[in-house]
Short mmCIF file of C-alpha atoms in Angstrom, two decimals:
data_model
loop_
_atom_site.label_atom_id
_atom_site.label_comp_id
_atom_site.label_asym_id
_atom_site.label_seq_id
_atom_site.Cartn_x
_atom_site.Cartn_y
_atom_site.Cartn_z
CA MET A 1 6.80 20.27 11.15
CA ALA A 2 4.40 22.70 12.79
CA ALA A 3 0.80 22.98 11.67
CA ALA A 4 0.20 25.54 8.97
CA PRO A 5 -1.19 28.93 10.06
CA GLY A 6 -4.98 28.87 10.12
CA THR A 7 -5.14 25.09 10.40
CA SER A 8 -7.53 23.73 13.02
CA PRO A 9 -5.83 21.94 15.90
CA THR A 10 -6.30 18.23 16.41
CA ILE A 11 -9.40 17.54 18.53
CA VAL A 12 -10.01 13.97 19.65
CA GLU A 13 -12.55 12.19 21.80
CA TYR A 14 -10.95 9.19 23.50
CA PHE A 15 -13.03 6.05 24.15
CA GLU A 16 -12.31 4.74 27.62
CA GLY A 17 -10.86 1.27 28.07
CA GLU A 18 -10.38 -1.45 25.46
CA ASP A 19 -12.97 -3.12 23.28
CA PHE A 20 -13.25 -6.64 21.91
CA TYR A 21 -14.49 -7.22 18.37
CA HIS A 22 -14.89 -9.89 15.73
CA CYS A 23 -11.54 -10.58 14.04
CA GLY A 24 -11.61 -10.53 10.25
CA TYR A 25 -8.37 -12.52 10.05
CA CYS A 26 -8.80 -15.58 12.29
CA LYS A 27 -12.61 -15.15 12.63
CA ASN A 28 -12.45 -15.15 16.43
CA GLU A 29 -15.72 -13.57 17.55
CA THR A 30 -14.22 -11.48 20.35
CA GLY A 31 -10.48 -11.81 19.79
CA SER A 32 -9.71 -8.47 18.18
CA ARG A 33 -8.77 -5.93 20.84
CA SER A 34 -8.01 -2.25 20.31
CA ASN A 35 -8.12 1.26 21.75
CA GLY A 36 -9.87 3.99 19.81
CA MET A 37 -10.75 7.64 19.56
CA TRP A 38 -12.88 9.85 17.34
CA ALA A 39 -10.95 12.57 15.51
CA HIS A 40 -13.08 15.66 14.92
CA SER A 41 -10.09 17.24 13.20
CA MET A 42 -6.42 16.31 12.92
CA THR A 43 -3.25 17.90 11.55
CA VAL A 44 -1.13 15.84 9.18
CA GLN A 45 1.84 16.06 11.56
CA ASP A 46 -0.18 14.68 14.47
CA TYR A 47 -1.42 11.79 12.34
CA GLN A 48 2.11 11.12 11.12
CA ASP A 49 3.28 10.89 14.73
CA LEU A 50 0.33 8.68 15.65
CA ILE A 51 0.88 6.11 12.89
CA ASP A 52 4.52 6.03 13.98
CA ARG A 53 3.14 4.78 17.31
CA GLY A 54 0.94 2.08 15.74
CA TRP A 55 -2.31 4.02 15.24
CA ARG A 56 -4.37 3.84 12.05
CA ARG A 57 -7.47 5.62 10.79
CA SER A 58 -10.67 4.31 9.22
CA GLY A 59 -12.70 7.33 8.22
CA LYS A 60 -12.53 9.60 11.27
CA TYR A 61 -12.14 6.73 13.70
CA VAL A 62 -8.52 6.27 14.81
CA TYR A 63 -7.57 3.00 16.52
CA LYS A 64 -4.55 1.17 17.91
CA PRO A 65 -4.50 -2.63 18.36
CA VAL A 66 -3.61 -3.86 21.85
CA MET A 67 -0.66 -5.75 20.46
CA ASN A 68 0.15 -8.10 23.35
CA GLN A 69 -3.49 -9.13 23.81
CA THR A 70 -5.25 -9.07 20.42
CA CYS A 71 -5.63 -12.41 18.65
CA CYS A 72 -3.83 -11.29 15.47
CA PRO A 73 -1.16 -8.66 16.24
CA GLN A 74 -1.00 -6.01 13.51
CA TYR A 75 2.43 -4.46 12.98
CA THR A 76 2.74 -1.15 11.17
CA ILE A 77 4.80 -1.70 8.00
CA ARG A 78 6.54 0.79 5.76
CA CYS A 79 8.41 0.36 2.49
CA ARG A 80 11.52 2.36 1.59
CA PRO A 81 10.74 3.47 -2.00
CA LEU A 82 14.11 5.16 -2.60
CA HIS A 83 15.77 1.73 -2.50
CA PHE A 84 12.86 -0.30 -3.89
CA GLN A 85 13.49 -2.67 -6.81
CA PRO A 86 10.52 -4.51 -8.37
CA SER A 87 10.56 -8.29 -8.09
CA LYS A 88 9.93 -10.62 -11.03
CA SER A 89 6.24 -10.86 -10.16
CA HIS A 90 6.00 -7.07 -9.92
CA LYS A 91 7.58 -6.68 -13.38
CA LYS A 92 5.20 -9.29 -14.69
CA VAL A 93 2.23 -7.13 -13.64
CA LEU A 94 3.79 -3.97 -15.09
CA LYS A 95 4.50 -5.67 -18.43
CA LYS A 96 0.97 -7.05 -18.51
CA MET A 97 -0.43 -3.53 -18.13
CA LEU A 98 1.90 -2.16 -20.84
CA LYS A 99 0.85 -4.85 -23.31
CA PHE A 100 -2.81 -4.21 -22.58
CA LEU A 101 -2.48 -0.46 -23.03
CA SER A 102 -0.27 -0.49 -26.11
CA LYS A 103 -1.67 -3.48 -28.01
CA GLY A 104 -4.89 -4.39 -26.23
CA GLU A 105 -3.43 -7.77 -25.32
CA PHE A 106 -5.15 -9.84 -22.65
CA PRO A 107 -3.27 -12.38 -20.53
CA LYS A 108 -3.07 -15.68 -22.40
CA GLY A 109 -4.56 -18.84 -20.97
CA ASN A 110 -6.09 -18.96 -17.51
CA ILE A 111 -5.82 -15.72 -15.58
CA THR A 112 -3.53 -16.41 -12.65
CA GLU A 113 -4.27 -14.48 -9.50
CA GLU A 114 -1.51 -12.27 -8.20
CA PRO A 115 -0.75 -11.59 -4.55
CA MET A 116 -2.37 -8.34 -3.38
CA ASP A 117 -4.77 -8.23 -6.29
CA SER A 118 -8.45 -8.76 -5.62
CA GLN A 119 -9.02 -9.23 -1.94
CA MET A 120 -8.37 -6.75 0.79
CA ASP A 121 -7.95 -7.35 4.47
CA ASP A 122 -11.09 -9.10 5.68
CA ALA A 123 -10.97 -7.23 8.92
CA ALA A 124 -13.53 -4.49 8.54
CA VAL A 125 -15.50 -5.96 5.71
CA ASP A 126 -17.20 -8.57 7.85
CA ASP A 127 -19.06 -6.20 10.10
CA PHE A 128 -19.30 -2.66 11.39
CA ALA A 129 -19.05 -3.89 14.95
CA LEU A 130 -17.40 -0.99 16.67
CA LYS A 131 -19.74 0.91 18.94
CA SER A 132 -18.58 4.21 20.32
CA LYS A 133 -18.94 4.86 24.01
CA LEU A 134 -20.37 8.28 23.25
CA ASP A 135 -23.82 9.10 21.96
CA ILE A 136 -22.69 10.09 18.46
CA GLN A 137 -24.72 10.25 15.27
CA SER A 138 -25.03 7.20 13.07
CA ASP A 139 -22.93 8.80 10.34
CA HIS A 140 -20.05 8.93 12.83
CA ARG A 141 -20.18 5.20 13.54
CA PRO A 142 -16.61 3.92 13.17
CA PHE A 143 -15.29 0.68 11.73
CA ASP A 144 -13.29 -1.90 13.55
CA GLU A 145 -10.23 -2.76 11.50
CA ASP A 146 -7.65 -1.54 9.03
CA HIS A 147 -8.49 -1.33 5.35
CA ASN A 148 -5.43 -1.80 3.19
CA LYS A 149 -4.62 -3.10 -0.23
CA VAL A 150 -5.77 -6.39 -1.54
CA VAL A 151 -4.36 -9.87 -1.19
CA GLU A 152 -4.70 -13.11 -3.05
CA SER A 153 -3.45 -16.66 -2.82
CA GLU A 154 0.28 -17.14 -3.35
CA VAL A 155 1.24 -18.23 -6.86
CA LYS A 156 4.42 -19.78 -8.19
CA GLU A 157 6.32 -17.40 -10.43
CA LYS A 158 7.21 -18.59 -13.90
CA GLU A 159 10.58 -17.86 -15.48
CA GLU A 160 10.63 -14.37 -17.06
CA ASP A 161 11.96 -13.55 -20.48
CA LEU A 162 15.60 -12.54 -20.36
CA GLY A 163 16.81 -8.99 -20.74
CA ALA A 164 16.10 -6.45 -23.43
CA LYS A 165 14.09 -6.42 -26.63
CA GLU A 166 15.15 -8.90 -29.32
CA THR A 167 16.83 -7.67 -32.50
CA LYS A 168 14.49 -7.41 -35.47
CA GLU A 169 16.85 -9.46 -37.67
CA LEU A 170 16.34 -12.62 -35.54
CA SER A 171 15.75 -15.58 -37.84
CA GLN A 172 12.46 -17.42 -37.81
CA SER A 173 14.03 -20.56 -36.43
CA TYR A 174 15.56 -18.67 -33.51
CA THR A 175 12.22 -16.97 -32.88
CA LYS A 176 10.67 -20.41 -32.48
CA LYS A 177 13.35 -21.46 -30.04
CA GLU A 178 12.89 -18.24 -28.05
CA LYS A 179 9.16 -18.74 -27.83
CA LEU A 180 9.47 -22.39 -26.84
CA GLY A 181 12.14 -21.60 -24.27
CA SER A 182 10.05 -18.95 -22.56
CA GLY A 183 6.91 -21.05 -22.45
CA GLU A 184 5.11 -18.66 -24.80
CA PRO A 185 3.76 -20.17 -28.07
CA SER A 186 4.73 -18.38 -31.26
CA SER A 187 2.33 -17.79 -34.09
CA SER A 188 3.78 -20.69 -36.08
CA VAL A 189 4.51 -23.17 -33.29
CA LYS A 190 1.78 -24.81 -31.26
CA VAL A 191 2.96 -25.90 -27.82
CA VAL A 192 1.02 -28.86 -26.44
CA PRO A 193 1.72 -29.94 -22.87
CA THR A 194 2.89 -33.53 -22.76
CA VAL A 195 1.69 -35.94 -20.09
CA PRO A 196 4.00 -38.87 -19.27
CA ASN A 197 2.53 -42.24 -20.17
CA PRO A 198 3.86 -44.91 -17.80
CA GLY A 199 5.03 -48.11 -19.45
CA LYS A 200 5.75 -46.58 -22.85
CA GLY A 201 8.98 -45.28 -24.33
CA ALA A 202 9.67 -41.68 -25.18
CA ASP A 203 7.53 -40.14 -27.92
CA LEU A 204 10.10 -39.36 -30.62
CA SER A 205 7.66 -37.09 -32.43
CA LYS A 206 7.84 -34.62 -29.57
CA PRO A 207 10.82 -32.51 -28.51
CA PRO A 208 12.74 -33.87 -25.53
CA CYS A 209 12.17 -32.21 -22.14
CA ARG A 210 14.78 -29.60 -21.34
CA LYS A 211 15.74 -28.03 -18.05
CA ALA A 212 15.18 -24.30 -17.68
CA LYS A 213 18.92 -23.86 -17.00
CA ASP A 214 19.81 -25.50 -20.31
CA ILE A 215 17.23 -23.39 -22.13
CA ARG A 216 18.72 -20.20 -20.71
CA LYS A 217 22.23 -21.27 -21.73
CA GLU A 218 21.04 -21.99 -25.26
CA ARG A 219 19.29 -18.63 -25.54
CA LYS A 220 22.39 -16.82 -24.32
CA ARG A 221 24.58 -18.71 -26.82
CA GLN A 222 22.21 -17.82 -29.66
CA LYS A 223 22.32 -14.14 -28.71
CA LEU A 224 26.12 -14.14 -28.66
CA ILE A 225 26.24 -15.79 -32.09
CA LEU A 226 23.75 -13.28 -33.46
CA LYS A 227 25.69 -10.34 -32.00
CA SER A 228 28.95 -11.63 -33.52
CA GLN A 229 27.33 -11.99 -36.95
CA THR A 230 25.81 -8.50 -36.70
CA ASP A 231 29.17 -6.95 -35.77
CA LYS A 232 30.85 -8.58 -38.80
CA LEU A 233 28.13 -7.38 -41.17
CA GLU A 234 28.30 -3.80 -39.92
CA GLY A 235 32.12 -3.74 -40.10
CA VAL A 236 33.32 -0.16 -40.35
CA GLN A 237 30.15 1.22 -38.74
CA VAL A 238 30.94 -0.62 -35.51
CA GLN A 239 34.50 0.75 -35.47
CA HIS A 240 33.29 4.34 -35.72
CA GLU A 241 30.57 4.13 -33.07
CA PRO A 242 31.31 6.45 -30.13
CA GLN A 243 32.54 4.66 -27.01
CA LEU A 244 30.23 4.82 -24.00
CA LEU A 245 31.51 6.44 -20.84
CA PRO A 246 31.70 4.18 -17.74
CA SER A 247 28.79 6.07 -16.16
CA GLU A 248 26.69 5.52 -19.30
CA LYS A 249 27.56 1.82 -19.34
CA SER A 250 26.53 1.45 -15.70
CA LYS A 251 23.18 3.05 -16.47
CA LEU A 252 22.61 0.60 -19.32
CA ASN A 253 23.42 -2.30 -17.03
CA GLN A 254 21.01 -1.17 -14.32
CA PRO A 255 17.76 -3.15 -13.97
CA LYS A 256 14.57 -1.45 -15.07
CA SER A 257 12.86 0.67 -12.43
CA ILE A 258 9.10 0.87 -11.95
CA GLU A 259 9.20 4.32 -13.59
CA ASP A 260 10.58 2.72 -16.76
CA PHE A 261 7.39 0.67 -16.94
CA ILE A 262 4.79 3.06 -15.53
CA PHE A 263 5.87 6.20 -17.36
CA ASP A 264 6.92 4.47 -20.60
CA THR A 265 5.67 6.45 -23.60
CA LEU A 266 2.88 4.63 -25.40
CA PRO A 267 2.68 4.63 -29.20
CA GLU A 268 0.32 7.04 -30.93
CA ASP A 269 -1.90 4.16 -31.98
CA ALA A 270 -2.08 2.62 -28.49
CA ALA A 271 -5.18 0.50 -27.92
CA HIS A 272 -6.00 2.15 -24.58
CA ARG A 273 -5.17 5.25 -22.59
CA LEU A 274 -4.67 5.21 -18.81
CA GLU A 275 -4.64 8.45 -16.83
CA VAL A 276 -4.08 8.65 -13.07
CA ARG A 277 -5.59 11.71 -11.40
CA LEU A 278 -4.90 12.84 -7.85
CA VAL A 279 -8.07 14.38 -6.43
CA PRO A 280 -8.37 15.96 -2.95
CA VAL A 281 -11.07 14.36 -0.79
CA SER A 282 -13.30 17.40 -0.54
CA PHE A 283 -16.77 18.16 -1.86
CA GLU A 284 -15.49 21.69 -2.42
CA ASP A 285 -13.13 20.34 -5.07
CA PRO A 286 -14.91 20.41 -8.46
CA GLU A 287 -13.11 17.31 -9.81
CA PHE A 288 -13.94 15.26 -6.72
CA LYS A 289 -17.54 16.44 -6.82
CA SER A 290 -18.02 15.75 -10.55
CA SER A 291 -16.60 12.21 -10.29
CA PHE A 292 -18.33 11.32 -7.00
CA ARG A 293 -21.25 9.37 -8.51
CA GLN A 294 -19.02 7.32 -10.79
CA SER A 295 -16.66 6.60 -7.91
CA LEU A 296 -19.55 5.59 -5.63
CA SER A 297 -20.94 3.26 -8.30
CA LEU A 298 -17.52 1.62 -8.70
CA TYR A 299 -17.21 1.16 -4.93
CA ALA A 300 -20.62 -0.54 -4.72
CA LYS A 301 -19.79 -2.81 -7.66
CA TYR A 302 -16.48 -3.79 -6.05
CA GLN A 303 -17.93 -4.47 -2.59
CA MET A 304 -20.80 -6.56 -3.92
CA ALA A 305 -18.68 -8.59 -6.35
CA ILE A 306 -15.55 -9.12 -4.25
CA HIS A 307 -16.92 -9.07 -0.68
CA LYS A 308 -20.50 -10.17 -1.37
CA ASP A 309 -21.93 -7.13 0.40
CA THR A 310 -25.55 -6.21 -0.14
CA ALA A 311 -26.51 -2.98 -1.86
CA ALA A 312 -27.85 -1.72 1.47
CA VAL A 313 -24.37 -1.53 3.03
CA CYS A 314 -22.74 -0.02 -0.08
CA GLY A 315 -24.79 3.15 -0.17
CA GLU A 316 -23.75 6.77 -0.33
CA SER A 317 -23.66 7.35 3.43
CA GLU A 318 -21.48 4.29 4.08
CA PHE A 319 -19.13 5.19 1.21
CA THR A 320 -18.88 8.80 2.38
CA ARG A 321 -18.27 7.88 6.02
CA PHE A 322 -15.70 5.22 5.16
CA LEU A 323 -13.69 6.68 2.26
CA CYS A 324 -14.65 10.34 1.81
CA SER A 325 -14.72 11.48 5.42
CA SER A 326 -11.27 12.28 6.76
CA PRO A 327 -10.20 14.17 9.89
CA LEU A 328 -7.03 15.41 8.19
CA GLU A 329 -6.75 19.14 7.64
CA ALA A 330 -5.43 19.95 4.16
CA GLU A 331 -2.15 21.87 4.29
CA ASN A 332 -0.11 23.37 1.46
CA PRO A 333 3.13 24.83 2.88
CA PRO A 334 5.70 26.28 0.45
CA ASN A 335 8.25 23.58 1.24
CA GLY A 336 5.73 20.75 0.84
CA PRO A 337 4.68 18.79 -2.26
CA ASP A 338 2.84 20.67 -5.00
CA CYS A 339 -0.37 18.78 -4.24
CA GLY A 340 -0.13 19.62 -0.54
CA TYR A 341 -0.78 17.32 2.43
CA GLY A 342 -4.05 15.64 3.34
CA SER A 343 -6.39 12.90 2.09
CA PHE A 344 -6.73 12.09 -1.62
CA HIS A 345 -8.36 9.73 -4.09
CA GLN A 346 -5.97 8.53 -6.78
CA GLN A 347 -8.31 7.75 -9.66
CA TYR A 348 -7.27 5.41 -12.49
CA TRP A 349 -9.12 6.49 -15.66
CA LEU A 350 -9.08 4.01 -18.55
CA ASP A 351 -10.45 5.35 -21.82
CA GLY A 352 -12.56 7.94 -20.01
CA LYS A 353 -13.96 5.89 -17.13
CA ILE A 354 -12.73 5.15 -13.61
CA ILE A 355 -11.60 1.54 -13.18
CA ALA A 356 -9.86 1.87 -9.79
CA VAL A 357 -9.47 4.30 -6.88
CA GLY A 358 -6.63 4.25 -4.38
CA VAL A 359 -7.43 6.15 -1.19
CA ILE A 360 -4.23 7.65 0.26
CA ASP A 361 -3.03 10.13 2.86
CA ILE A 362 -0.06 12.35 2.02
CA LEU A 363 1.77 13.13 5.26
CA PRO A 364 5.02 14.96 6.12
CA TYR A 365 7.22 11.86 5.83
CA CYS A 366 5.15 9.37 3.83
CA VAL A 367 2.36 8.36 1.53
CA SER A 368 0.00 6.21 3.58
CA SER A 369 -2.21 3.72 1.74
CA VAL A 370 -5.75 3.58 3.14
CA TYR A 371 -7.85 1.48 0.73
CA LEU A 372 -8.28 0.35 -2.86
CA TYR A 373 -11.42 -0.52 -4.79
CA TYR A 374 -11.63 -1.33 -8.48
CA ASP A 375 -13.79 -2.66 -11.29
CA PRO A 376 -13.88 -6.47 -11.00
CA ASP A 377 -14.13 -6.65 -14.82
CA TYR A 378 -10.47 -5.61 -14.89
CA SER A 379 -9.19 -8.11 -12.35
CA PHE A 380 -6.95 -9.59 -15.05
CA LEU A 381 -4.75 -6.47 -14.80
CA SER A 382 -3.82 -7.21 -11.15
CA LEU A 383 -4.82 -3.69 -10.14
CA GLY A 384 -3.96 -4.23 -6.48
CA VAL A 385 -0.31 -4.86 -7.30
CA TYR A 386 -0.24 -2.21 -10.04
CA SER A 387 -1.67 0.50 -7.78
CA ALA A 388 0.81 -0.32 -5.00
CA LEU A 389 3.70 0.01 -7.46
CA TRP A 390 2.23 3.24 -8.78
CA GLU A 391 2.01 4.64 -5.23
CA ILE A 392 5.65 3.70 -4.61
CA ALA A 393 6.65 5.55 -7.80
CA PHE A 394 4.43 8.47 -6.74
CA THR A 395 6.19 8.63 -3.37
CA ARG A 396 9.53 8.90 -5.17
CA GLN A 397 8.13 11.75 -7.26
CA LEU A 398 7.04 13.65 -4.15
CA HIS A 399 10.47 13.06 -2.60
CA GLU A 400 12.12 15.01 -5.42
CA LYS A 401 10.37 18.18 -4.21
CA THR A 402 10.05 17.35 -0.51
CA SER A 403 13.14 15.44 0.60
CA GLN A 404 11.80 14.29 4.00
CA LEU A 405 8.83 12.57 2.33
CA SER A 406 10.47 9.26 1.56
CA TYR A 407 8.36 6.34 2.88
CA TYR A 408 5.35 4.35 1.74
CA TYR A 409 3.16 3.02 4.57
CA MET A 410 1.18 -0.09 3.67
CA GLY A 411 -1.00 -0.35 6.77
CA PHE A 412 -0.56 -3.41 8.95
CA TYR A 413 1.49 -6.57 8.48
CA ILE A 414 -0.11 -9.64 10.12
CA HIS A 415 2.37 -12.51 10.20
CA SER A 416 -0.01 -14.83 12.06
CA CYS A 417 -2.34 -14.68 9.03
CA PRO A 418 -0.43 -16.27 6.09
CA LYS A 419 -2.44 -14.50 3.39
CA MET A 420 -1.50 -11.13 4.94
CA ARG A 421 2.26 -11.66 4.58
CA TYR A 422 2.28 -10.37 1.00
CA LYS A 423 3.22 -6.86 2.14
CA GLY A 424 6.65 -8.15 3.08
CA GLN A 425 7.30 -8.70 -0.64
CA TYR A 426 7.72 -4.95 -1.17
CA LYS A 427 11.37 -4.63 -0.19
CA PRO A 428 13.14 -3.10 1.57
CA SER A 429 10.58 -2.65 4.33
CA ASP A 430 10.51 -2.18 8.10
CA LEU A 431 8.20 -3.15 10.95
CA LEU A 432 7.45 -0.93 13.94
CA CYS A 433 8.53 -2.26 17.34
CA PRO A 434 5.32 -2.29 19.45
CA GLU A 435 7.17 -1.36 22.66
CA THR A 436 9.87 1.16 21.74
CA TYR A 437 8.38 2.44 18.45
CA VAL A 438 11.60 2.19 16.45
CA TRP A 439 11.74 0.79 12.93
CA VAL A 440 13.42 -2.58 12.38
CA PRO A 441 14.13 -4.22 8.96
CA ILE A 442 11.53 -6.92 8.38
CA GLU A 443 14.20 -9.58 7.75
CA GLN A 444 15.32 -9.19 11.36
CA CYS A 445 11.74 -9.53 12.63
CA LEU A 446 10.61 -12.65 10.75
CA PRO A 447 12.55 -15.28 12.78
CA ALA A 448 11.00 -14.01 16.01
CA LEU A 449 7.51 -13.90 14.46
CA GLU A 450 7.85 -17.54 13.46
CA ASN A 451 8.08 -18.40 17.17
CA SER A 452 5.59 -15.95 18.64
CA LYS A 453 2.68 -13.86 17.33
CA TYR A 454 3.64 -10.95 19.54
CA CYS A 455 7.25 -9.75 19.51
CA ARG A 456 9.37 -6.85 20.66
CA PHE A 457 11.68 -6.19 17.70
CA ASN A 458 14.14 -3.84 19.39
CA GLN A 459 17.01 -6.04 20.57
CA ASP A 460 18.28 -3.39 22.99
CA THR A 461 16.76 -4.61 26.25
CA LYS A 462 17.44 -1.24 27.91
CA ALA A 463 15.62 0.76 25.23
CA VAL A 464 12.30 2.30 26.21
CA ASP A 465 9.60 4.36 24.56
CA GLU A 466 11.23 7.78 24.18
CA GLU A 467 7.78 9.40 24.08
CA GLN A 468 6.51 7.87 27.32
CA ILE A 469 4.62 10.33 29.48
CA LYS A 470 6.80 12.26 31.90
CA GLU A 471 4.52 15.22 32.68
CA LEU A 472 0.81 14.47 32.53
CA ASP A 473 -0.03 17.99 33.68
CA ARG A 474 1.19 19.38 30.35
CA LEU A 475 -1.41 17.40 28.41
CA ARG A 476 -3.89 19.74 26.69
CA VAL A 477 -7.62 19.50 27.29
CA LEU A 478 -10.61 21.10 25.59
CA TYR A 479 -13.15 21.62 28.34
CA LYS A 480 -16.26 23.82 28.06
CA ARG A 481 -14.90 25.36 24.84
CA THR A 482 -11.72 26.37 26.61
CA ILE A 483 -8.22 25.04 25.98
CA MET A 484 -6.26 24.39 29.15
CA PRO A 485 -3.46 22.18 30.51
CA TYR A 486 -4.52 19.11 32.43
CA ASN A 487 -3.47 20.52 35.84
CA ILE A 488 -5.94 23.42 35.41
CA TYR A 489 -8.66 21.08 34.14
CA LYS A 490 -8.31 18.91 37.27
CA LYS A 491 -9.09 21.90 39.49
CA ARG A 492 -12.16 22.92 37.50
CA GLN A 493 -13.49 19.41 37.02
CA LYS A 494 -16.55 18.42 38.98
CA GLY A 495 -17.48 14.84 39.70
CA PRO A 496 -15.31 11.71 39.91
CA SER A 497 -11.72 11.92 38.74
CA ASP A 498 -10.97 10.67 35.22
CA GLU A 499 -7.19 10.68 35.66
CA ALA A 500 -6.88 6.94 34.91
CA VAL A 501 -8.57 7.39 31.52
CA VAL A 502 -6.49 10.47 30.69
CA GLN A 503 -3.33 8.62 31.70
CA GLN A 504 -4.22 5.71 29.39
CA TYR A 505 -4.82 8.09 26.49
CA ALA A 506 -1.54 9.93 27.15
CA ASP A 507 0.47 6.69 27.28
CA LEU A 508 -0.94 5.66 23.91
CA VAL A 509 -0.40 8.93 22.02
CA GLY A 510 2.92 9.88 23.67
CA GLN A 511 4.22 13.06 25.30
CA THR A 512 4.56 15.19 22.13
CA CYS A 513 1.07 14.50 20.78
CA SER A 514 -0.51 14.87 24.21
CA GLU A 515 0.89 18.42 24.39
CA ARG A 516 -0.24 19.35 20.85
CA MET A 517 -3.59 17.59 20.48
CA LEU A 518 -6.73 18.64 22.35
CA LEU A 519 -8.46 15.96 24.39
CA PHE A 520 -12.17 16.74 24.51
CA ARG A 521 -13.71 16.35 27.96
CA SER A 522 -17.39 16.96 28.66
#
């Protein structure tokens, strides 16, 4: 995909060498190692190609971990939304949101934390340690790590309710059994947890303990009995019902998709209304501008409550530099998505106020998740998980118009940090090989990662980086406001040679990007 006509070319300022920073994952003071560059402007195609080589942006700072040397290797991970099926825990979150919106129901009992719900990667939250090697203004100061979705402690999943909605004619006694079997108390049955009392016989006043398997069998038997009784009562009506075609039967048998939950029509008397708005990150956009103050206030509330930041580091300049400043040039080609390509805020409006904002980049082949912040008062809705599922569904929507846009990038997967493994739960997903830059299914990568923090995933020992630099002279340079190939720049350059630095930059971005992007040299 070529850059749209009139779009500014990518202009980057590469920072020589490699820097060591505080690691937000293992807390090593100097263990995090990465290469970086400042992007004054960047086309969406160039950024797509860069993240497919392990780069990642934070504001306008673009960085790439030195994978074989950094303390916690960060592997680029992508989900394949076209084949995604929600897990039990994902459906649990979606159902929880539906119940809250339609009936105003809050989760019963203690609120159990969900993976990827109210903590994000610690990496860049701890400090703004990166220092550029150029004398740039303070509002250009970059951050040091990736900012992705949120993560929480792993929780054991409880057994979900079986199948479809229950028939209205279910008897009261069966309703009680259903409620008891699912672990959910009915309005007329109080479920009290029993604690074994050593040395005493069984308490005959309490129902005997039953295995979950037996409970499921009983529930299935009751449903079959009920269906048989219903068929007999309806008699002739059942005989004259039209037979379903095989294709229709297969659709009925298919498990519910995330769209069935997210886009389910709410009743007219729903307790709450949720609207998700996609807003371009631009102060020229009236919707972005009008909601800026509310969004900023939400960000500060989130950072101070979840990450214990002070108000001083949650101000307007920090928020703007971190989440509103993007190097990506907006593009709207005719064959692209209706919203165009670029950086966006996906705002979740509940009853007229913003309760969460997902920062995303829409690129030629993917939706790339950048960050999420939300109102801590709504933590019970597991907004981290919900927003990730929404973004997967959104990617599938964009794919309908733009067929090549079919992936959802979740940032980095850090296997050496147990709490960062949650991203692997969004299946199917792939990890990027750090040496050959090919995608490998995560299931094939995990055994190797159990043995070593750093791994080459490509099993073909003869495979190499297809984008490795073959002709350095074709690299493009911006020197004294003039665009020129590197071989011309070398002749005009005065002072010591910087070929080693240029070579390092070229190796990291690859042949194609080196010929398209402009490397600023002073």
